[in-house]
CSV table of C-alpha atoms in Angstrom, one decimal:
chain,number,residue,atom,x,y,z
A,1,LEU,CA,77.1,91.3,-95.3
A,2,THR,CA,77.7,94.9,-95.8
A,3,ARG,CA,74.4,95.9,-94.3
A,4,ALA,CA,74.8,93.7,-91.4
A,5,ALA,CA,78.2,95.2,-90.8
A,6,ASN,CA,76.6,98.8,-90.8
A,7,TYR,CA,73.9,97.7,-88.7
A,8,TYR,CA,76.5,96.4,-86.0
A,9,LYS,CA,78.7,99.7,-86.3
A,10,ALA,CA,75.6,101.7,-85.5
A,11,GLN,CA,74.7,99.4,-82.6
A,12,LEU,CA,78.3,99.9,-81.3
A,13,LYS,CA,77.5,103.6,-80.7
A,14,LYS,CA,74.4,102.7,-78.8
A,15,SER,CA,76.1,100.2,-76.2
A,16,PRO,CA,77.9,101.8,-73.4
A,17,VAL,CA,79.0,98.4,-72.2
A,18,ALA,CA,80.6,97.5,-75.7
A,19,ILE,CA,82.3,101.0,-75.7
A,20,ASP,CA,83.6,100.4,-72.1
A,21,TYR,CA,84.8,97.1,-73.0
A,22,LEU,CA,87.0,98.5,-75.9
A,23,LYS,CA,88.1,101.5,-73.8
A,24,ASN,CA,89.4,99.1,-71.2
A,25,ARG,CA,91.3,97.2,-73.9
A,26,GLY,CA,92.9,100.5,-74.8
A,27,LEU,CA,91.2,101.0,-78.1
A,28,THR,CA,90.2,104.2,-79.4
A,29,GLY,CA,86.9,105.0,-81.5
A,30,GLN,CA,89.3,106.0,-84.6
A,31,VAL,CA,90.9,102.4,-84.7
A,32,ALA,CA,87.5,100.7,-84.1
A,33,ALA,CA,86.1,102.7,-87.1
A,34,ARG,CA,89.0,101.9,-89.2
A,35,TYR,CA,88.4,98.1,-88.7
A,36,GLY,CA,84.6,98.7,-89.0
A,37,MET,CA,83.9,97.0,-85.3
A,38,GLY,CA,80.5,96.9,-84.2
A,39,TYR,CA,78.3,95.5,-81.6
A,40,ALA,CA,75.5,92.6,-82.0
A,41,PRO,CA,72.8,93.3,-79.4
A,42,ASP,CA,71.8,90.5,-77.2
A,43,ALA,CA,68.5,89.7,-79.1
A,44,TYR,CA,67.5,87.1,-81.2
A,45,GLN,CA,65.7,88.8,-84.2
A,46,ASN,CA,67.6,92.0,-85.2
A,47,LEU,CA,69.1,91.2,-88.6
A,48,GLU,CA,65.9,90.1,-90.6
A,49,ALA,CA,64.5,93.6,-90.3
A,50,VAL,CA,67.9,95.2,-91.2
A,51,VAL,CA,68.0,93.5,-94.5
A,52,GLU,CA,64.5,92.5,-95.4
A,53,ASN,CA,64.2,94.1,-98.7
A,54,TYR,CA,67.6,93.0,-99.9
A,55,ALA,CA,68.2,89.5,-98.8
A,56,SER,CA,66.2,86.3,-98.3
A,57,ASN,CA,66.2,84.4,-95.0
A,58,THR,CA,68.0,81.7,-97.0
A,59,GLN,CA,70.8,84.1,-97.9
A,60,LEU,CA,71.0,85.1,-94.2
A,61,ASP,CA,71.4,81.4,-93.3
A,62,LEU,CA,73.9,80.9,-95.9
A,63,ALA,CA,76.0,84.0,-94.9
A,64,GLY,CA,76.2,82.8,-91.4
A,65,LEU,CA,74.3,85.7,-90.0
A,66,THR,CA,71.1,83.6,-88.8
A,67,LYS,CA,70.5,80.0,-87.9
A,68,ILE,CA,67.5,77.7,-87.5
A,69,SER,CA,66.7,76.4,-84.0
A,70,ASP,CA,65.5,72.8,-83.4
A,71,SER,CA,61.9,74.2,-83.2
A,72,ASN,CA,62.4,75.5,-86.7
A,73,ARG,CA,62.6,79.4,-85.8
A,74,ARG,CA,65.3,81.6,-87.3
A,75,TYR,CA,67.6,83.6,-84.8
A,76,ASP,CA,70.7,85.8,-85.1
A,77,ALA,CA,73.9,84.0,-85.0
A,78,PHE,CA,75.6,86.7,-83.1
A,79,ARG,CA,74.2,88.2,-79.9
A,80,GLY,CA,75.7,90.0,-77.2
A,81,ARG,CA,79.1,90.3,-79.0
A,82,ILE,CA,81.7,92.7,-80.0
A,83,MET,CA,81.7,92.2,-84.0
A,84,PHE,CA,84.9,92.3,-86.2
A,85,PRO,CA,84.1,92.0,-89.8
A,86,VAL,CA,86.5,90.2,-91.9
A,87,TYR,CA,87.1,91.5,-95.2
A,88,ALA,CA,88.2,89.8,-98.4
A,89,LEU,CA,91.3,91.2,-100.1
A,90,GLY,CA,88.9,93.2,-102.4
A,91,GLY,CA,87.5,95.1,-99.4
A,92,LYS,CA,84.1,93.4,-99.2
A,93,VAL,CA,82.8,91.9,-95.9
A,94,ALA,CA,83.3,88.3,-96.1
A,95,GLY,CA,82.0,87.4,-92.5
A,96,PHE,CA,82.4,88.0,-89.0
A,97,SER,CA,84.1,87.1,-85.7
A,98,GLY,CA,82.2,88.1,-82.6
A,99,ARG,CA,83.7,88.3,-79.1
A,100,THR,CA,81.3,87.7,-76.3
A,101,LEU,CA,80.8,90.2,-73.4
A,102,SER,CA,79.3,87.6,-71.2
A,103,SER,CA,81.3,86.5,-68.2
A,104,ASP,CA,79.6,83.0,-68.5
A,105,ALA,CA,82.2,80.3,-68.7
A,106,GLU,CA,80.0,78.2,-70.7
A,107,THR,CA,79.7,80.8,-73.6
A,108,PRO,CA,82.3,80.5,-76.1
A,109,LYS,CA,84.8,83.5,-76.1
A,110,TYR,CA,85.0,83.9,-80.0
A,111,VAL,CA,82.3,82.8,-82.6
A,112,ASN,CA,83.1,83.2,-86.4
A,113,SER,CA,80.6,83.1,-89.2
A,114,SER,CA,79.8,79.7,-90.6
A,115,GLU,CA,82.0,78.5,-93.4
A,116,SER,CA,80.5,79.3,-96.7
A,117,ALA,CA,81.5,80.0,-100.2
A,118,ILE,CA,82.9,83.4,-99.4
A,119,PHE,CA,84.1,82.9,-95.8
A,120,LYS,CA,86.8,80.1,-95.5
A,121,LYS,CA,88.8,80.7,-92.4
A,122,SER,CA,91.6,78.8,-93.9
A,123,ASP,CA,91.8,81.3,-96.9
A,124,LEU,CA,91.4,84.5,-94.8
A,125,LEU,CA,93.7,86.7,-92.5
A,126,TYR,CA,92.1,89.1,-90.4
A,127,GLY,CA,93.3,92.9,-90.9
A,128,LEU,CA,94.9,92.0,-94.3
A,129,HIS,CA,92.7,94.4,-96.3
A,130,GLN,CA,93.7,97.3,-94.0
A,131,ALA,CA,97.4,96.2,-93.9
A,132,GLN,CA,97.9,95.5,-97.6
A,133,LYS,CA,99.8,98.9,-98.3
A,134,PRO,CA,101.6,98.9,-94.9
A,135,ILE,CA,102.9,95.5,-95.6
A,136,ARG,CA,104.2,96.4,-99.0
A,137,THR,CA,105.9,99.6,-97.3
A,138,ALA,CA,107.5,97.7,-94.6
A,139,ASP,CA,108.1,94.7,-96.7
A,140,MET,CA,107.0,92.4,-94.0
A,141,ALA,CA,104.0,91.5,-92.1
A,142,LEU,CA,103.4,91.0,-88.5
A,143,LEU,CA,101.6,87.8,-87.6
A,144,CYS,CA,99.4,87.9,-84.4
A,145,GLU,CA,97.2,85.6,-82.5
A,146,GLY,CA,94.0,87.5,-82.8
A,147,GLN,CA,91.7,90.6,-83.9
A,148,ILE,CA,92.5,92.6,-80.7
A,149,ASP,CA,96.0,92.0,-81.1
A,150,VAL,CA,96.1,93.4,-84.8
A,151,ILE,CA,94.0,96.4,-84.0
A,152,THR,CA,96.1,97.4,-80.7
A,153,LEU,CA,99.3,97.1,-82.9
A,154,ALA,CA,97.6,99.3,-85.7
A,155,GLN,CA,96.7,101.7,-83.1
A,156,HIS,CA,100.2,102.0,-82.0
A,157,GLY,CA,101.8,102.5,-85.4
A,158,PHE,CA,102.4,98.9,-86.6
A,159,GLU,CA,99.6,98.7,-89.3
A,160,ASN,CA,101.3,96.0,-90.9
A,161,ALA,CA,99.8,93.4,-88.6
A,162,VAL,CA,97.5,90.4,-89.5
A,163,ALA,CA,96.1,87.3,-87.8
A,164,PRO,CA,95.0,83.9,-88.9
A,165,MET,CA,91.2,83.3,-88.8
A,166,GLY,CA,91.3,80.3,-86.6
A,167,THR,CA,93.6,78.3,-84.4
A,168,ALA,CA,96.2,77.1,-86.9
A,169,LEU,CA,98.1,79.0,-89.6
A,170,THR,CA,97.3,77.4,-93.1
A,171,ASP,CA,99.5,77.2,-96.1
A,172,ASN,CA,96.9,79.5,-97.9
A,173,GLN,CA,97.0,82.1,-95.4
A,174,CYS,CA,101.0,82.0,-95.6
A,175,ARG,CA,100.5,82.5,-99.4
A,176,LEU,CA,98.3,85.5,-98.8
């Protein structure tokens, strides 16, 4: 997952379309770097080469980075998306959320990593890893709807913002 995050970060620097999208949302490169944002190119088989000596294809599938088609071919789960790594409390990448850059109404706006042993949406808050110290300092957390909200608030000095991973706030997320 860390290698995939690093790959996506490197790809963001090469994508004028993704950079323009972030600039149009008012985000700076500094805040994008702080949150580890990246870009998944619109291609079907990028990640296998990136992690080939480090992870098996089964591990890529289990991590939600690749999927198997009906014709039994492996393909990247994230394509043509701004990538938001989701960190566990300890600072390791647990999974991803990807926002499409496509204007096609049939394309889901956001896609998250598949549920796995380490990526459980109901047990994660986006931005909590980065916001832990600011939350303690402020003695409060700002709860937002999504990733861009968290990042925008952080850019404007409200670094104690987090967002639930999914549509409903869970008891586990409240405990966090």
